[in-house]
PDB file of C-alpha atoms in Angstrom:
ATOM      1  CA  UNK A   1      74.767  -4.896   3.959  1.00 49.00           C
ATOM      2  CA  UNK A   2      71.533  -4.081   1.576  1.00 52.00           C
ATOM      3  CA  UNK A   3      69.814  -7.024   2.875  1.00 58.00           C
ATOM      4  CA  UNK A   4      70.396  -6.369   6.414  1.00 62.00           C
ATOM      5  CA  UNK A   5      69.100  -3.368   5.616  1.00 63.00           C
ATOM      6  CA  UNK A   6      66.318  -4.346   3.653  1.00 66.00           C
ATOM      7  CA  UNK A   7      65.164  -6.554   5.996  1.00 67.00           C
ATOM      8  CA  UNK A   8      65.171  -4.147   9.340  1.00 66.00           C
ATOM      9  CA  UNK A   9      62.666  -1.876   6.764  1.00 67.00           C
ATOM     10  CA  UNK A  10      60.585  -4.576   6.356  1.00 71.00           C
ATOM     11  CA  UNK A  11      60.539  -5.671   9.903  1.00 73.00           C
ATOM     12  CA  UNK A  12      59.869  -1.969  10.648  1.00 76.00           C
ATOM     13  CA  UNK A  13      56.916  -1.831   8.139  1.00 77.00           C
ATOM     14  CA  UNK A  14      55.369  -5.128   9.485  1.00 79.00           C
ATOM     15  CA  UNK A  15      55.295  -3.460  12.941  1.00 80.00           C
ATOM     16  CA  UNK A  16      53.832  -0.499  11.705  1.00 82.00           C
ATOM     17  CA  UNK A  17      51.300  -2.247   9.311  1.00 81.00           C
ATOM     18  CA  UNK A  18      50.848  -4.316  12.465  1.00 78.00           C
ATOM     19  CA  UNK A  19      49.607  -1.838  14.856  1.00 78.00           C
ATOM     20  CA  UNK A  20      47.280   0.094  12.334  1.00 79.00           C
ATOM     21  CA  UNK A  21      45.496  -3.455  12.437  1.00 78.00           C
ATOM     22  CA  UNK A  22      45.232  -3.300  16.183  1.00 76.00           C
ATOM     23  CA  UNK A  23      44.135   0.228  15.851  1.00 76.00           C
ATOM     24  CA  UNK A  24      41.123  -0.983  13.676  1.00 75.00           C
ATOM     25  CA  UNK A  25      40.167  -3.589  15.455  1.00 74.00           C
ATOM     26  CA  UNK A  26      39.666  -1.984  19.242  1.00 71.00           C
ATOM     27  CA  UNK A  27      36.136  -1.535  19.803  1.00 72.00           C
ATOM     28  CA  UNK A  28      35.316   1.962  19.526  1.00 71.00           C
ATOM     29  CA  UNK A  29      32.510   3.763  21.559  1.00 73.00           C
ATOM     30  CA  UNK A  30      29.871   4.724  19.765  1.00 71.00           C
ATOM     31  CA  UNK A  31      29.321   8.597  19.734  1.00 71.00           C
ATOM     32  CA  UNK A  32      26.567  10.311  20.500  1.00 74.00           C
ATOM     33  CA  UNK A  33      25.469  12.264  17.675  1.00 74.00           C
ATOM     34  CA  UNK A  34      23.504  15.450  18.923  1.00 80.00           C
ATOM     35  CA  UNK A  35      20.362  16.050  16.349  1.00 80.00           C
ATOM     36  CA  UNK A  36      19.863  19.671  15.565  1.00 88.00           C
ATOM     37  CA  UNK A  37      16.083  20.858  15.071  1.00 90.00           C
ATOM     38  CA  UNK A  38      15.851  20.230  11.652  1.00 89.00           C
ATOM     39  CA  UNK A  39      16.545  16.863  11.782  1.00 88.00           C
ATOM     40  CA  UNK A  40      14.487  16.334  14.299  1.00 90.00           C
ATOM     41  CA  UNK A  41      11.819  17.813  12.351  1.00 91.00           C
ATOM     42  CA  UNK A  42      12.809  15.380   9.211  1.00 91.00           C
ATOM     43  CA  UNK A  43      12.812  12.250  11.264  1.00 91.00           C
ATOM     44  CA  UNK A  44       9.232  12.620  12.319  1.00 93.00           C
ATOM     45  CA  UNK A  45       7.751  14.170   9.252  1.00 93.00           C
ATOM     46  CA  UNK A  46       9.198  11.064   7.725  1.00 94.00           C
ATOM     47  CA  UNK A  47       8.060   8.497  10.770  1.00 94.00           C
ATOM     48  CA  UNK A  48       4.185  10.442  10.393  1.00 94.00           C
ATOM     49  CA  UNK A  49       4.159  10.152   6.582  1.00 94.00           C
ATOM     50  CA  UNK A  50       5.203   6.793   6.489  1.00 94.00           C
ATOM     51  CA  UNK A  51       2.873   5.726   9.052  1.00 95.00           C
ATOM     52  CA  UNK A  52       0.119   7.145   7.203  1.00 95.00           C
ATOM     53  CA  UNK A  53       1.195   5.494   3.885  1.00 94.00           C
ATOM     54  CA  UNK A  54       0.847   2.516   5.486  1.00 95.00           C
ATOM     55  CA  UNK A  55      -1.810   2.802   7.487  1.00 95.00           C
ATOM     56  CA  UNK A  56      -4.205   4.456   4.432  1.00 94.00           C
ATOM     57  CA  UNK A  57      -2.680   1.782   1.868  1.00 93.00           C
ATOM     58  CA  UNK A  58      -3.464  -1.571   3.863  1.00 94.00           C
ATOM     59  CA  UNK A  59      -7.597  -0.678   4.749  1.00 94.00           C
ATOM     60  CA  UNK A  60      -7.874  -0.361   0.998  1.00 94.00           C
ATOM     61  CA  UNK A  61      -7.408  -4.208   1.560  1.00 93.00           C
ATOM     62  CA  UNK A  62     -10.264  -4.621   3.939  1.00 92.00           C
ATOM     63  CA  UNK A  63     -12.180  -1.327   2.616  1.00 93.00           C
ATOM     64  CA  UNK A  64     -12.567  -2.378  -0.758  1.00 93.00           C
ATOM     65  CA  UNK A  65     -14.196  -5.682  -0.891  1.00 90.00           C
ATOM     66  CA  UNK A  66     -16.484  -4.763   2.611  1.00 88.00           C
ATOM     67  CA  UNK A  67     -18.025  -0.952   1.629  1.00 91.00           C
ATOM     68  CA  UNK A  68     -17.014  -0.152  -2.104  1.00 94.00           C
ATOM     69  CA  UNK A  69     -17.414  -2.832  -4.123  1.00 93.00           C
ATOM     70  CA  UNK A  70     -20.967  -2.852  -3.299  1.00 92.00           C
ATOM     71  CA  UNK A  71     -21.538   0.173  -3.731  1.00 94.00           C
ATOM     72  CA  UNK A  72     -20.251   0.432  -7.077  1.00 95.00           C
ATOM     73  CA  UNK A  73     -22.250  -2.705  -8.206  1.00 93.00           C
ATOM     74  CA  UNK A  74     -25.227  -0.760  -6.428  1.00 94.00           C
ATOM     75  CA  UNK A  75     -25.145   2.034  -9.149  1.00 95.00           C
ATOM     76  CA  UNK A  76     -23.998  -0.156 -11.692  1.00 94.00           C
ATOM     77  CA  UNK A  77     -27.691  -1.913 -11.320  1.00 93.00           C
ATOM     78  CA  UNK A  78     -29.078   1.883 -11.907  1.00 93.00           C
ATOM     79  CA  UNK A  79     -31.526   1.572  -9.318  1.00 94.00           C
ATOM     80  CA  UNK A  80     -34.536   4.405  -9.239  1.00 91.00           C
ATOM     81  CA  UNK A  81     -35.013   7.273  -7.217  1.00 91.00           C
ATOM     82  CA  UNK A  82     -38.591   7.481  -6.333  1.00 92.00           C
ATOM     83  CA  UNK A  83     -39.650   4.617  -4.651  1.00 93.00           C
ATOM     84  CA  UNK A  84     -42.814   2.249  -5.967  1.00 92.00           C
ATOM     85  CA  UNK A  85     -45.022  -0.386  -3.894  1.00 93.00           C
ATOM     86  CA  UNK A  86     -44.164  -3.717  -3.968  1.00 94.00           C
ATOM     87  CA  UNK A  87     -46.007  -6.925  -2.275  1.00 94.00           C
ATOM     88  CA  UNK A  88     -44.693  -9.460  -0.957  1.00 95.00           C
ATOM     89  CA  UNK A  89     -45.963 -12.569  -2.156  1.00 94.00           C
ATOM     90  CA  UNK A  90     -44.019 -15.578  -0.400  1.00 94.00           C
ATOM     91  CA  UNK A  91     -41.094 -16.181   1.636  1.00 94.00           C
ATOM     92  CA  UNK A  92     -39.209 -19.408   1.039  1.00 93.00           C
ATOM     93  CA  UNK A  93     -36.755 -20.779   4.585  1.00 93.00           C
ATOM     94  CA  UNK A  94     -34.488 -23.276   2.993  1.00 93.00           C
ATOM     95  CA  UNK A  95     -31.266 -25.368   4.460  1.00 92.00           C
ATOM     96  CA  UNK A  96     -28.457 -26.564   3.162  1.00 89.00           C
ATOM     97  CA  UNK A  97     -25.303 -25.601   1.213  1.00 87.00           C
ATOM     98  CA  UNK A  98     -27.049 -26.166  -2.434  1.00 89.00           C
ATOM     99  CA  UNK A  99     -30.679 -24.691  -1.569  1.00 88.00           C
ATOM    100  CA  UNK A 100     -28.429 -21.658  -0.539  1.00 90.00           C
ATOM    101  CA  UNK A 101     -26.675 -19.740  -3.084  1.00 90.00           C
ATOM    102  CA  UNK A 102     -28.486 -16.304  -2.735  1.00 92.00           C
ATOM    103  CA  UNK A 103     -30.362 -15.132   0.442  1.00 93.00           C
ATOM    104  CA  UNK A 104     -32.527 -12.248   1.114  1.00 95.00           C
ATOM    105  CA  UNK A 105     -30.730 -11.128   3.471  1.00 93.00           C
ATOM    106  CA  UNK A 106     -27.887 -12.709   5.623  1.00 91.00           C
ATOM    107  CA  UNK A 107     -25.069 -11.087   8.421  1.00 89.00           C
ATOM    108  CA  UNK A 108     -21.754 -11.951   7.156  1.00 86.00           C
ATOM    109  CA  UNK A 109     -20.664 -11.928   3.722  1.00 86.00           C
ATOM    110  CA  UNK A 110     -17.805 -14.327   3.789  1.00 82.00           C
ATOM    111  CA  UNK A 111     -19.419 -17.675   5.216  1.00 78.00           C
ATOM    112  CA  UNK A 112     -20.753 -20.124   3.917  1.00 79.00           C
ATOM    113  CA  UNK A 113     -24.819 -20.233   4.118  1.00 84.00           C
ATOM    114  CA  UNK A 114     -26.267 -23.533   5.236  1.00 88.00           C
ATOM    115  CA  UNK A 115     -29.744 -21.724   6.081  1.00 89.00           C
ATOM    116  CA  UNK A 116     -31.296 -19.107   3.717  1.00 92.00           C
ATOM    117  CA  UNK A 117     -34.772 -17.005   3.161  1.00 93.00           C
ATOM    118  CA  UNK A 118     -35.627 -16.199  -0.071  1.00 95.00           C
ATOM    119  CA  UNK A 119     -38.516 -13.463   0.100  1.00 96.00           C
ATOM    120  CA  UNK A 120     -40.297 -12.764  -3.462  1.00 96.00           C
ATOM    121  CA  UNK A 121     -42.206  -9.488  -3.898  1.00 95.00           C
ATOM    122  CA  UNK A 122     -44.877  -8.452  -6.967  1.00 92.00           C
ATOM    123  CA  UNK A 123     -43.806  -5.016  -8.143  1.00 85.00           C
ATOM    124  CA  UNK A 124     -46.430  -2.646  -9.889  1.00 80.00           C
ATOM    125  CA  UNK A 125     -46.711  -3.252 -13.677  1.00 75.00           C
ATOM    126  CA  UNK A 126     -43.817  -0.886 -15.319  1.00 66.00           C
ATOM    127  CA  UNK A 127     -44.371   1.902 -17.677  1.00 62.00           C
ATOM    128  CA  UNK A 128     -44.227   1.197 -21.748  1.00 59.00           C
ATOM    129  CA  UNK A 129     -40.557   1.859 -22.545  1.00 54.00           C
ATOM    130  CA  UNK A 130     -39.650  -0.639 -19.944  1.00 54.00           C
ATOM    131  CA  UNK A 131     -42.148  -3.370 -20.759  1.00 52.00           C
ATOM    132  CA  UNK A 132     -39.346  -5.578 -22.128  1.00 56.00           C
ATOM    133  CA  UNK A 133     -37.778  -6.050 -19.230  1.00 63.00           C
ATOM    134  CA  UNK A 134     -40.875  -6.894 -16.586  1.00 68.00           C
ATOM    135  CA  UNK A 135     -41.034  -9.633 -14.658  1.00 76.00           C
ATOM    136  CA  UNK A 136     -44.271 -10.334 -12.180  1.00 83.00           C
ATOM    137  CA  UNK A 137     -42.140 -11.526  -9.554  1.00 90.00           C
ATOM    138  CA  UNK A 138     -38.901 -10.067  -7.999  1.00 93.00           C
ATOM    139  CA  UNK A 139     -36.683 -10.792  -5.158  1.00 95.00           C
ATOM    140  CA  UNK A 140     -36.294  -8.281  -2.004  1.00 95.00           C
ATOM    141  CA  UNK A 141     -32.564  -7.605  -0.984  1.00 95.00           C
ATOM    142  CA  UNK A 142     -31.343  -6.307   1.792  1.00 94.00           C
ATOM    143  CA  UNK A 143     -28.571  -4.448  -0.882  1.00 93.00           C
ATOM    144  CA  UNK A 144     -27.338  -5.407  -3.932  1.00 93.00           C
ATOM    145  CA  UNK A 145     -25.004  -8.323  -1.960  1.00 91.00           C
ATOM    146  CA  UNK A 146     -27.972  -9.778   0.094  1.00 92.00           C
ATOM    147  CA  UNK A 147     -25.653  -9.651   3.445  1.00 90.00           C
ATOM    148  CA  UNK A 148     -24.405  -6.984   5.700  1.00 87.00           C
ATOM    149  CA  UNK A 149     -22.803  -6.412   9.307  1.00 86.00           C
ATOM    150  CA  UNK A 150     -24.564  -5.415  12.300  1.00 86.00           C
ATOM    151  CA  UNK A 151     -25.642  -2.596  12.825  1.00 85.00           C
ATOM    152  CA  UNK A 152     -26.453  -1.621   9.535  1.00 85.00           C
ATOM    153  CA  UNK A 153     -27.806  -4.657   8.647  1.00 89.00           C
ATOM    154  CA  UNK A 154     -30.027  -6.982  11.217  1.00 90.00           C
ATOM    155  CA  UNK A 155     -31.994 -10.042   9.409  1.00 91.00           C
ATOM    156  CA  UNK A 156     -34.353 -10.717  12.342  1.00 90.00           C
ATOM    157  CA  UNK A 157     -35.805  -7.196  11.784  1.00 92.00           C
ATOM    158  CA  UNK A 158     -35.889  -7.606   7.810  1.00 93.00           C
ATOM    159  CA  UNK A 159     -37.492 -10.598   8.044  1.00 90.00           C
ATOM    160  CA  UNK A 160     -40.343  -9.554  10.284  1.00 91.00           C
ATOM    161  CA  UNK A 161     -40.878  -6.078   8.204  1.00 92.00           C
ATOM    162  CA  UNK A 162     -41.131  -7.758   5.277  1.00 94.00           C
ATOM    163  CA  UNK A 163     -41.252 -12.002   5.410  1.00 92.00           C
ATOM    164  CA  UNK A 164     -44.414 -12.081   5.596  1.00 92.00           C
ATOM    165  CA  UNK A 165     -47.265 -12.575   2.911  1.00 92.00           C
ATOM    166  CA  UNK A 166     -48.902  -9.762   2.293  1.00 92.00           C
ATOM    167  CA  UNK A 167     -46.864  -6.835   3.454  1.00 93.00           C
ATOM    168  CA  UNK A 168     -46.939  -3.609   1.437  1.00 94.00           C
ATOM    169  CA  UNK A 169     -43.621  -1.589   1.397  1.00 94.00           C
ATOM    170  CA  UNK A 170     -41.621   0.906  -0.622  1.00 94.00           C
ATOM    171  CA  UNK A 171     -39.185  -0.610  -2.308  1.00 94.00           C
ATOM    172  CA  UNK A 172     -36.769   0.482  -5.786  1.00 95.00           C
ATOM    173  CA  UNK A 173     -36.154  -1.565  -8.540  1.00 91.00           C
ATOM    174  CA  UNK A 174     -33.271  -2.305 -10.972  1.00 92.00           C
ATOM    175  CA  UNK A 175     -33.576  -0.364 -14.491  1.00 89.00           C
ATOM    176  CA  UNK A 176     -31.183  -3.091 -15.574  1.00 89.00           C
ATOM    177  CA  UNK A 177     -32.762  -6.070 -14.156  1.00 89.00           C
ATOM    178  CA  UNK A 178     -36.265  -6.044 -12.903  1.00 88.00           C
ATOM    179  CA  UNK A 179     -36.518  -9.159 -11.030  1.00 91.00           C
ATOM    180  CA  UNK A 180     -33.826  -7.656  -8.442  1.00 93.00           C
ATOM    181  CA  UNK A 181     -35.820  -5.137  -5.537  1.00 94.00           C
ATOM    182  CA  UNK A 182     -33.939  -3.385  -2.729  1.00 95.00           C
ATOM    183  CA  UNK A 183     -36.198  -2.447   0.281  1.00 92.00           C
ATOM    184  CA  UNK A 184     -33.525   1.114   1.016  1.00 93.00           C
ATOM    185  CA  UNK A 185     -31.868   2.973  -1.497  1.00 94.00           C
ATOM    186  CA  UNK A 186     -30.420   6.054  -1.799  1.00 93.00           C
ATOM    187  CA  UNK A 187     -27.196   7.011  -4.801  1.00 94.00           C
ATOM    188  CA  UNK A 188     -25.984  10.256  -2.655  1.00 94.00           C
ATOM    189  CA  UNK A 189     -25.465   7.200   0.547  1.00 94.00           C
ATOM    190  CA  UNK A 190     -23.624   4.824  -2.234  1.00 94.00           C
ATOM    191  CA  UNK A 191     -21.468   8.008  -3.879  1.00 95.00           C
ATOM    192  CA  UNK A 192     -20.395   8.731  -0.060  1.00 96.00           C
ATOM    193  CA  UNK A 193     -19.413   5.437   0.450  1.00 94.00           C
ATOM    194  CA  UNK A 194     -16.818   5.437  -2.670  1.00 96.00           C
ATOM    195  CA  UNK A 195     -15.594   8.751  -1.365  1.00 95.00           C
ATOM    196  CA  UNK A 196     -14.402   8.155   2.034  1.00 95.00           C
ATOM    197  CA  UNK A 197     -14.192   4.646   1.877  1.00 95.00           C
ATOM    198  CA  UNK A 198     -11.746   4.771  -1.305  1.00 96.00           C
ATOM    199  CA  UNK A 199     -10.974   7.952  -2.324  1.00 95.00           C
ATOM    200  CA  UNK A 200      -9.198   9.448   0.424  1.00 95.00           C
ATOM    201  CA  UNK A 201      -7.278   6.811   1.275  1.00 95.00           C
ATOM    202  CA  UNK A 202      -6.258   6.463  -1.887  1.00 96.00           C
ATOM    203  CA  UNK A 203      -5.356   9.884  -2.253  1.00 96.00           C
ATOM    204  CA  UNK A 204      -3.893   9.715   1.179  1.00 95.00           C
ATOM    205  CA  UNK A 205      -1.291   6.759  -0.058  1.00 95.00           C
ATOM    206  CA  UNK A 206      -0.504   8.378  -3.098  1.00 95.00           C
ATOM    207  CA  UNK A 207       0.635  11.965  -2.150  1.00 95.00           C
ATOM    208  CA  UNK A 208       2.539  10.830   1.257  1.00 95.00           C
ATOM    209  CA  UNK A 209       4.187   7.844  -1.304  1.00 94.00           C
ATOM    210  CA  UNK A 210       5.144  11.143  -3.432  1.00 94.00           C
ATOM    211  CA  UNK A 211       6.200  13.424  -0.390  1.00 94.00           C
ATOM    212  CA  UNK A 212       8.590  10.218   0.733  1.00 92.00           C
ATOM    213  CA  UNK A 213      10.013   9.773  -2.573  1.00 92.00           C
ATOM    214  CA  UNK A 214      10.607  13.215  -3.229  1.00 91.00           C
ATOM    215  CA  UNK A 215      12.270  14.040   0.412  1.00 89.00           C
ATOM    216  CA  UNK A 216      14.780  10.800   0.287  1.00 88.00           C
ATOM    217  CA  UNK A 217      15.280  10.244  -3.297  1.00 85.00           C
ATOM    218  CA  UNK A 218      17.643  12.381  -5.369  1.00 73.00           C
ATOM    219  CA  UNK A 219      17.697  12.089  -8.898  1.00 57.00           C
ATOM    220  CA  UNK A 220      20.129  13.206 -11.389  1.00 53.00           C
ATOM    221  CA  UNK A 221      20.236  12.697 -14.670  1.00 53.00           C
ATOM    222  CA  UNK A 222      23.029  11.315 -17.536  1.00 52.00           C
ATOM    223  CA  UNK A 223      23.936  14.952 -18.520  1.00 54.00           C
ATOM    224  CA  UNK A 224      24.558  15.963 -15.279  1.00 54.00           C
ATOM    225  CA  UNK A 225      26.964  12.904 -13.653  1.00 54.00           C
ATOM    226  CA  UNK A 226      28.865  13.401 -17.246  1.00 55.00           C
ATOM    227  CA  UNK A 227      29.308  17.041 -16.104  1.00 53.00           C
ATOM    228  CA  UNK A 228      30.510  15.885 -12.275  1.00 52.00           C
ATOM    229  CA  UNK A 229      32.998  13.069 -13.697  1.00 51.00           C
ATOM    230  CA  UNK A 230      34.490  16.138 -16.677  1.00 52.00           C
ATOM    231  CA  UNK A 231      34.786  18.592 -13.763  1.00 49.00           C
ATOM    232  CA  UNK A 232      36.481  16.122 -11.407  1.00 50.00           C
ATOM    233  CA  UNK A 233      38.756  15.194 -14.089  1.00 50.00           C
ATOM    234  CA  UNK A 234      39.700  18.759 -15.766  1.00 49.00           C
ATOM    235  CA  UNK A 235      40.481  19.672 -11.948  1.00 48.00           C
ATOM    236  CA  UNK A 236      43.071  16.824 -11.271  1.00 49.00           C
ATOM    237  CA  UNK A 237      40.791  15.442  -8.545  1.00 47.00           C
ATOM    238  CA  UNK A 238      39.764  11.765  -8.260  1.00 50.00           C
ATOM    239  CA  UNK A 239      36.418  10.866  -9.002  1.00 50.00           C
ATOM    240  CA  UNK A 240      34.869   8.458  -6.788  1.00 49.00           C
ATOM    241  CA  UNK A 241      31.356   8.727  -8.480  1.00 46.00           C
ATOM    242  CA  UNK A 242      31.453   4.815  -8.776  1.00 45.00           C
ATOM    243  CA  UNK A 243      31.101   5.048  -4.658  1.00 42.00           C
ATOM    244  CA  UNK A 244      34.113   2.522  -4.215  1.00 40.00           C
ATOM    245  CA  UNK A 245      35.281   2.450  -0.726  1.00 38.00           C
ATOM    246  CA  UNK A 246      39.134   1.978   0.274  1.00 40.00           C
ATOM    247  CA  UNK A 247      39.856   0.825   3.541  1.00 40.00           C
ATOM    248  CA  UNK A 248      42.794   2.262   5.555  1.00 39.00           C
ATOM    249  CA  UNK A 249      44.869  -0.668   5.547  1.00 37.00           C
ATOM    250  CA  UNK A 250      44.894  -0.936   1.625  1.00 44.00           C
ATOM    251  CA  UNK A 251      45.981   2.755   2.052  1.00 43.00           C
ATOM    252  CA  UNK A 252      49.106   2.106   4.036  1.00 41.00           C
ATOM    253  CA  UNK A 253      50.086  -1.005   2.348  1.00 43.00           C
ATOM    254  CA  UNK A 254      52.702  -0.280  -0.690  1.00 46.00           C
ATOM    255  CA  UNK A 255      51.936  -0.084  -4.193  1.00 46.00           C
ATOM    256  CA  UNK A 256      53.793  -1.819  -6.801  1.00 44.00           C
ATOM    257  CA  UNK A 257      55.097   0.960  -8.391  1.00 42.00           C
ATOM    258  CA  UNK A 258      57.419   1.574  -5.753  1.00 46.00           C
ATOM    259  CA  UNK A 259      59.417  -1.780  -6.038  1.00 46.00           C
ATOM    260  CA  UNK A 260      58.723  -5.316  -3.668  1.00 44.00           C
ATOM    261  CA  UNK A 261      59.652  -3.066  -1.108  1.00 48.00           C
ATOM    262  CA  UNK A 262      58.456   0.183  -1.045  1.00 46.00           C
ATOM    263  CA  UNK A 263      59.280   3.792  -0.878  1.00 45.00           C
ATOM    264  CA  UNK A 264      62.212   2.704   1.784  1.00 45.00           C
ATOM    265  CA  UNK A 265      63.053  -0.465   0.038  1.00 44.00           C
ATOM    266  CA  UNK A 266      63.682   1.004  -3.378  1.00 43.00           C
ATOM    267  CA  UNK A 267      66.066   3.717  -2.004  1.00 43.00           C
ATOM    268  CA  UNK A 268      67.957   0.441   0.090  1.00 42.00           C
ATOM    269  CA  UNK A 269      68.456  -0.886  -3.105  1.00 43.00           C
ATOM    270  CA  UNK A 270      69.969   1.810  -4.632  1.00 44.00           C
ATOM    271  CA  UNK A 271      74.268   1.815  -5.439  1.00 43.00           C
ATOM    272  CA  UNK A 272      75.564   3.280  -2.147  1.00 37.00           C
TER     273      UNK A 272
END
């Protein structure tokens, strides 16, 4: 008699456990969760901020080795500000790889140079307290790089102002090295460059990276998940800071407390 009985409460159980699987497993539609205007409004401040992150943090990458760079090694070199006479005094057209390793000026700063012009310049005899550091002859730059993209930087025109023997032009000279002459310079053009060229996108990267981290990232400290896991426990509630997840057929299975057979089996095997 108990283990007919015990047996129809299993069988009944089985069913039961049986169709809560088949209630799992039907595909469910998804719903169509209706955004309210504040989450709206937090799904595209996020999408523009991240967008801008991105977007500011990758031309560093192409910004940096192009525009500042130079620059910085342009008032590094502590050029002067008033602008002296210089002569050119030959101009040199060489080919190949090893005749190449500077050039006066040359479009394209990546590439290899297989043809080259080397222009040399006489700059006017220094003043005492930089009499050390004179050379008679110099070489003319386009910038402190020797190469450029068009337009800012056309060799066919450089060459013809100032390839040619003889030609008299304003030019500025290194205070640190004296045999290096650039034909335009001007610090407040080089400062600019480092501002918007670096600056503000680096600014840019850093304060949306801060405004992201700060909107989806929430932080709380030792003291206060001790606090949560006291409170949770003084109340009699379970604390499920250790975010396990229980799924809903673990839920309805039967624990071993209550016997092999559960709730219903335990009370089947009880004296009648």
């Amino acid at each position: 008699m108990r283990s007919s009985s015990s047996e129809l409460l299993l069988d009944q159980q089985a069913e039961l456990r049986k169709k809560k699987l088949l209630e799992l497993a039907k595909p469910r539609r998804p719903v169509k969760v209706k955004r309210t205007w504040r989450q709206r409004v937090w799904f595209y401040a996020t999408a523009v901020l991240a967008l801008t992150a991105m977007s500011a943090g990758s031309s560093l990458l192409f910004l940096v080795p192009l525009y500042v760079d130079p620059a910085i090694s342009t008032l590094t070199h502590h050029f002067v500000d008033v602008p002296v006479t210089c002569v050119t005094t030959r101009r040199e057209d060489l080919t190949g790889i090893f005749n190449c390793t500077w050039s006066s000026c040359r479009e394209g700063c990546t590439s290899d140079m297989y043809k080259c012009t080397h222009i040399y310049v006489s700059p006017p005899p220094p003043t005492p307290p930089e009499e050390s550091n004179f050379t008679e002859e110099a070489v003319l730059l386009v910038n402190i790089k020797g190469c450029g993209y068009p337009p800012d930087v056309t060799c066919g025109n450089f060459s013809e102002a100032f390839g040619y023997e003889g030609a008299s032009f304003p030019c500025y000279y290194s205070r640190v090295n004296r045999s290096v002459v650039l034909s335009h310079y001007a610090r407040d053009d080089q400062v600019a460059v480092i501002v918007h060229y670096f600056a503000i996108p680096f600014v840019l990267t850093v304060v949306t990276a801060v405004i992201l981290c700060v909107m989806h990232c929430r932080c709380e400290d030792d003291g206060t998940r001790r606090h949560h896991h006291h409170h949770h426990h003084h109340m009699g509630l379970p604390d499920n800071s250790d975010c396990s997840i229980s799924t809903r057929v673990d839920m309805l299975a039967p624990s071993h407390a209550d016997g092999p057979d559960g709730p219903e089996g335990a009370e089947s095997t009880r004296p009648l």
